Tab-separated table of C-alpha atoms and ligand atoms in Angstrom:
chain	number	residue	atom	x	y	z
G	86	UNK	CA	108.715	71.467	188.369
G	87	UNK	CA	109.625	75.209	188.015
G	88	UNK	CA	110.781	77.430	185.140
G	89	UNK	CA	114.504	77.577	184.573
G	90	UNK	CA	114.487	81.492	184.310
G	91	UNK	CA	112.326	81.707	187.508
G	92	UNK	CA	115.077	79.515	189.398
G	93	UNK	CA	117.992	81.376	188.234
G	94	UNK	CA	116.633	85.025	188.800
G	95	UNK	CA	115.480	83.790	192.101
G	96	UNK	CA	119.055	82.661	192.876
G	97	UNK	CA	120.250	85.996	191.811
G	98	UNK	CA	121.698	85.438	188.474
G	99	UNK	CA	119.860	88.409	186.752
G	100	UNK	CA	116.278	89.489	185.856
G	101	UNK	CA	114.222	87.041	183.648
G	102	UNK	CA	115.250	89.058	180.653
G	103	UNK	CA	118.812	88.696	181.563
G	104	UNK	CA	118.554	84.960	182.122
G	105	UNK	CA	116.834	84.570	178.779
G	106	UNK	CA	119.922	86.232	177.231
G	107	UNK	CA	122.392	83.840	179.114
G	108	UNK	CA	120.425	80.863	177.782
G	109	UNK	CA	120.372	82.068	174.277
G	110	UNK	CA	124.139	82.647	174.602
G	111	UNK	CA	124.417	79.033	175.526
G	112	UNK	CA	125.568	79.715	178.940
G	113	UNK	CA	123.252	77.231	180.701
G	114	UNK	CA	123.289	73.563	180.636
G	115	UNK	CA	120.753	71.082	181.947
G	116	UNK	CA	122.032	67.594	182.567
G	117	UNK	CA	124.868	68.095	180.229
G	118	UNK	CA	122.990	69.444	177.294
G	119	UNK	CA	122.889	73.234	176.608
G	120	UNK	CA	119.563	74.725	177.315
G	121	UNK	CA	117.535	76.050	174.383
G	122	UNK	CA	114.564	77.689	176.081
G	123	UNK	CA	114.646	79.932	179.099
G	124	UNK	CA	111.070	78.770	180.222
G	125	UNK	CA	111.938	74.991	180.244
G	126	UNK	CA	110.797	73.204	183.149
G	127	UNK	CA	113.175	71.913	185.835
G	128	UNK	CA	112.830	69.094	188.236
G	129	UNK	CA	114.727	70.725	191.103
G	130	UNK	CA	115.005	67.318	192.904
G	131	UNK	CA	116.904	65.554	189.979
G	132	UNK	CA	118.224	67.998	187.209
G	133	UNK	CA	121.668	69.445	187.247
G	134	UNK	CA	121.735	72.997	185.989
G	135	UNK	CA	125.207	74.364	185.057
G	136	UNK	CA	125.618	78.140	184.467
G	137	UNK	CA	128.969	79.246	182.976
G	138	UNK	CA	130.632	76.019	184.065
G	139	UNK	CA	129.432	75.950	187.708
G	140	UNK	CA	126.757	73.853	189.145
G	141	UNK	CA	123.929	75.915	190.703
G	142	UNK	CA	122.867	74.928	194.164
G	143	UNK	CA	118.915	75.366	194.364
G	144	UNK	CA	117.680	75.722	197.738
G	145	UNK	CA	114.682	77.661	199.146
G	146	UNK	CA	116.066	78.806	202.443
G	147	UNK	CA	119.388	80.198	203.726
G	148	UNK	CA	120.390	80.152	207.337
G	149	UNK	CA	123.056	82.205	208.398
G	150	UNK	CA	125.205	82.810	211.654
G	151	UNK	CA	126.669	86.503	211.854
G	152	UNK	CA	128.958	87.590	214.558
G	153	UNK	CA	127.196	91.158	214.345
G	154	UNK	CA	129.544	93.981	214.762
G	155	UNK	CA	128.642	97.375	216.318
G	156	UNK	CA	127.158	100.077	214.393
G	157	UNK	CA	124.938	98.133	212.259
G	158	UNK	CA	121.009	97.814	212.769
G	159	UNK	CA	119.084	94.670	212.631
G	160	UNK	CA	116.912	95.385	209.657
G	161	UNK	CA	116.967	94.626	205.855
G	162	UNK	CA	116.918	97.985	204.492
G	163	UNK	CA	117.476	101.421	205.732
G	164	UNK	CA	117.841	104.644	203.896
G	165	UNK	CA	120.474	106.315	206.214
G	166	UNK	CA	122.060	103.457	208.390
G	167	UNK	CA	123.999	100.170	207.578
G	168	UNK	CA	121.865	97.047	208.152
G	169	UNK	CA	123.338	93.607	208.979
G	170	UNK	CA	121.937	92.510	205.433
G	171	UNK	CA	124.105	94.963	203.748
G	172	UNK	CA	127.202	92.894	205.154
G	173	UNK	CA	126.030	89.626	203.190
G	174	UNK	CA	127.263	88.664	199.792
G	175	UNK	CA	125.026	89.652	196.995
G	176	UNK	CA	124.491	85.840	196.520
G	177	UNK	CA	123.154	85.480	199.767
G	178	UNK	CA	121.070	88.728	199.824
G	179	UNK	CA	119.416	87.500	196.645
G	180	UNK	CA	117.415	84.788	199.011
G	181	UNK	CA	116.149	87.896	200.992
G	182	UNK	CA	117.078	86.910	204.441
G	183	UNK	CA	116.093	88.868	207.382
G	184	UNK	CA	117.522	88.828	210.959
G	185	UNK	CA	115.712	86.498	213.417
G	186	UNK	CA	114.840	89.044	216.364
G	187	UNK	CA	116.957	92.161	216.785
G	188	UNK	CA	120.073	93.077	218.294
G	189	UNK	CA	120.513	96.840	219.209
G	190	UNK	CA	122.878	98.814	216.927
G	191	UNK	CA	125.762	98.738	219.610
G	192	UNK	CA	125.178	95.116	220.392
G	193	UNK	CA	127.594	92.422	219.016
G	194	UNK	CA	127.375	88.545	218.891
G	195	UNK	CA	125.247	85.974	217.505
G	196	UNK	CA	122.577	86.820	215.004
G	197	UNK	CA	120.693	84.616	212.746
G	198	UNK	CA	119.539	85.422	209.406
G	199	UNK	CA	117.356	83.342	207.230
G	200	UNK	CA	114.305	83.542	204.931
G	201	UNK	CA	112.498	80.764	206.526
G	202	UNK	CA	109.599	82.188	208.150
G	203	UNK	CA	108.563	79.172	210.077
G	204	UNK	CA	111.765	78.717	211.993
G	205	UNK	CA	111.766	82.581	212.736
G	206	UNK	CA	108.578	82.229	214.334
G	207	UNK	CA	109.458	79.180	216.275
G	208	UNK	CA	112.620	81.117	217.301
G	209	UNK	CA	111.224	84.467	218.380
G	210	UNK	CA	107.780	83.291	219.944
G	211	UNK	CA	108.394	83.522	223.709
G	212	UNK	CA	105.847	80.705	223.995
G	213	UNK	CA	108.663	78.460	222.713
G	214	UNK	CA	110.931	79.345	225.619
G	215	UNK	CA	113.921	79.828	223.516
G	216	UNK	CA	117.020	80.594	225.642
G	217	UNK	CA	119.239	83.860	224.574
G	218	UNK	CA	122.339	84.149	226.290
G	219	UNK	CA	124.316	87.216	226.604
G	220	UNK	CA	127.660	88.224	228.209
G	221	UNK	CA	127.281	91.784	229.627
G	222	UNK	CA	129.663	94.464	231.357
G	223	UNK	CA	128.037	96.386	233.979
G	224	UNK	CA	128.926	99.781	235.150
G	225	UNK	CA	128.543	98.791	238.838
G	226	UNK	CA	129.011	95.808	240.937
G	227	UNK	CA	126.347	93.192	240.601
G	228	UNK	CA	125.226	91.036	243.669
G	229	UNK	CA	122.918	88.184	244.937
G	230	UNK	CA	119.875	90.627	245.283
G	231	UNK	CA	120.181	91.150	241.647
G	232	UNK	CA	120.374	87.545	240.993
G	233	UNK	CA	117.225	87.133	242.937
G	234	UNK	CA	115.507	90.016	241.192
G	235	UNK	CA	116.280	88.297	238.086
G	236	UNK	CA	114.833	85.081	238.965
G	237	UNK	CA	111.678	86.617	240.350
G	238	UNK	CA	111.014	88.317	236.958
G	239	UNK	CA	111.997	92.207	236.696
G	240	UNK	CA	109.285	94.698	236.152
G	241	UNK	CA	110.384	97.082	233.486
G	242	UNK	CA	109.898	100.940	233.811
G	243	UNK	CA	106.727	100.760	231.780
G	244	UNK	CA	105.220	98.071	233.810
G	245	UNK	CA	106.091	94.984	231.704
G	246	UNK	CA	106.580	91.985	233.858
G	247	UNK	CA	109.516	89.822	232.310
G	248	UNK	CA	109.641	86.325	232.353
G	249	UNK	CA	112.183	84.867	234.907
G	250	UNK	CA	115.813	85.332	233.820
G	251	UNK	CA	119.026	83.953	234.943
G	252	UNK	CA	121.852	85.857	236.267
G	253	UNK	CA	125.344	84.718	236.653
G	254	UNK	CA	128.095	86.785	238.154
G	255	UNK	CA	131.556	86.218	236.448
G	256	UNK	CA	133.320	88.936	238.518
G	257	UNK	CA	132.270	92.023	240.215
G	258	UNK	CA	134.054	94.631	242.305
G	259	UNK	CA	133.473	98.421	242.957
G	260	UNK	CA	134.355	99.414	239.200
G	261	UNK	CA	131.820	97.175	237.645
G	262	UNK	CA	130.996	93.526	236.973
G	263	UNK	CA	131.085	90.796	234.126
G	264	UNK	CA	127.919	88.840	234.034
G	265	UNK	CA	126.083	86.163	231.902
G	266	UNK	CA	122.201	86.794	231.378
G	267	UNK	CA	119.644	84.091	229.915
G	268	UNK	CA	116.436	85.387	229.069
G	269	UNK	CA	113.640	83.814	226.982
G	270	UNK	CA	112.159	87.150	225.526
G	271	UNK	CA	112.991	89.757	223.375
G	272	UNK	CA	111.714	92.903	224.261
G	273	UNK	CA	113.247	96.058	222.991
G	274	UNK	CA	116.426	96.768	224.927
G	275	UNK	CA	115.487	94.173	227.277
G	276	UNK	CA	118.755	93.336	228.991
G	277	UNK	CA	119.862	97.124	229.417
G	278	UNK	CA	116.158	97.907	230.652
G	279	UNK	CA	116.377	95.046	233.342
G	280	UNK	CA	119.554	96.370	234.662
G	281	UNK	CA	118.363	99.972	234.589
G	282	UNK	CA	115.446	98.983	236.979
G	283	UNK	CA	118.422	97.828	239.411
G	284	UNK	CA	120.138	101.219	239.021
G	285	UNK	CA	122.785	99.992	236.737
G	286	UNK	CA	123.929	100.253	233.136
G	287	UNK	CA	125.005	97.843	230.552
G	288	UNK	CA	128.210	99.106	228.937
G	289	UNK	CA	128.884	96.400	226.658
G	290	UNK	CA	126.570	93.520	225.435
G	291	UNK	CA	127.349	90.560	223.440
G	292	UNK	CA	124.973	87.476	222.415
G	293	UNK	CA	126.824	84.197	222.590
G	294	UNK	CA	124.009	81.704	222.431
G	295	UNK	CA	120.576	81.402	220.857
G	296	UNK	CA	118.277	78.521	220.953
G	297	UNK	CA	120.918	76.203	221.913
G	298	UNK	CA	123.197	77.411	219.094
G	299	UNK	CA	126.445	79.012	220.210
G	300	UNK	CA	128.253	81.595	218.510
G	301	UNK	CA	131.206	80.433	216.594
G	302	UNK	CA	133.998	82.090	218.320
G	303	UNK	CA	136.320	81.827	215.510
G	304	UNK	CA	134.177	84.167	213.396
G	305	UNK	CA	135.594	87.495	213.753
G	306	UNK	CA	132.896	90.374	214.448
G	307	UNK	CA	131.562	91.377	211.010
G	308	UNK	CA	132.065	87.961	209.532
G	309	UNK	CA	129.251	85.262	209.042
G	310	UNK	CA	128.735	81.789	207.644
G	311	UNK	CA	126.070	79.297	206.772
G	312	UNK	CA	125.013	76.948	209.401
G	313	UNK	CA	125.647	73.364	209.310
G	314	UNK	CA	122.863	70.644	209.150
G	315	UNK	CA	123.916	69.807	212.752
G	316	UNK	CA	123.326	73.189	213.785
G	317	UNK	CA	120.179	73.709	211.966
G	318	UNK	CA	118.610	70.567	213.834
G	319	UNK	CA	119.616	72.231	217.242
G	320	UNK	CA	117.730	75.191	216.253
G	321	UNK	CA	114.923	73.120	215.008
G	322	UNK	CA	114.772	71.258	218.398
G	323	UNK	CA	115.527	68.154	216.554
G	324	UNK	CA	119.148	67.410	218.009
V	628	LIG	N1	118.994	93.133	225.194
V	628	LIG	C1	119.285	94.455	225.097
V	628	LIG	O1	119.136	95.419	225.615
V	628	LIG	N2	119.839	94.765	223.632
V	628	LIG	C2	120.080	93.726	222.864
V	628	LIG	O2	120.463	93.860	221.736
V	628	LIG	C3	119.485	92.390	223.128
V	628	LIG	C4	119.184	92.194	224.223
């Protein structure tokens, strides 16, 4: 059981004070009856709460798939730069979601946002071996010896030894290459730094898959949607 004003303010309907006014004005109904007191107890499993004619959706967690656009940082707040959370509707922002791992400012593609700390931990901990798949454009040709180096585990310039990664060449010539990279870690600038050790530069990077979940290619860059239950099962390793 939870207090009505707490539920509504957590869902972004206003401060507790504002919710009190809404109740006083008769805008809130519980099980078809106008609520009288804003501190009344609600059974979130059974009671139906209607605000201004619309049934509320009480849930604790949100799970969002975003096709991240370039130019946004993977953070919840920044004084100077736009963040991926700034893109979300205020109703979703009210759940205080945060990005699961980070994509660089210039990287596009699949970014998950949630307020579920447990799922976040499962997805970003390298010991869970969650695959992250990237499409990358490289400034030079890519060859078999790069594939073998990725397989063996690249040592970054600071001495960090990466776990084995998978490199697949889609096309490659003297002008550059298009590749798919699969890694299970998320070190800062990892894919870019892996190629740097091979004397090559990533000129475009897009994440297309995360933990078995594929980017919904019908989502334009900068757009997002909530995950389906099926997709959530995939992320939790239940599918
Ligand atoms: N690797 C990078 O270099 N950048 C990203 O944004 C993600 C992986």
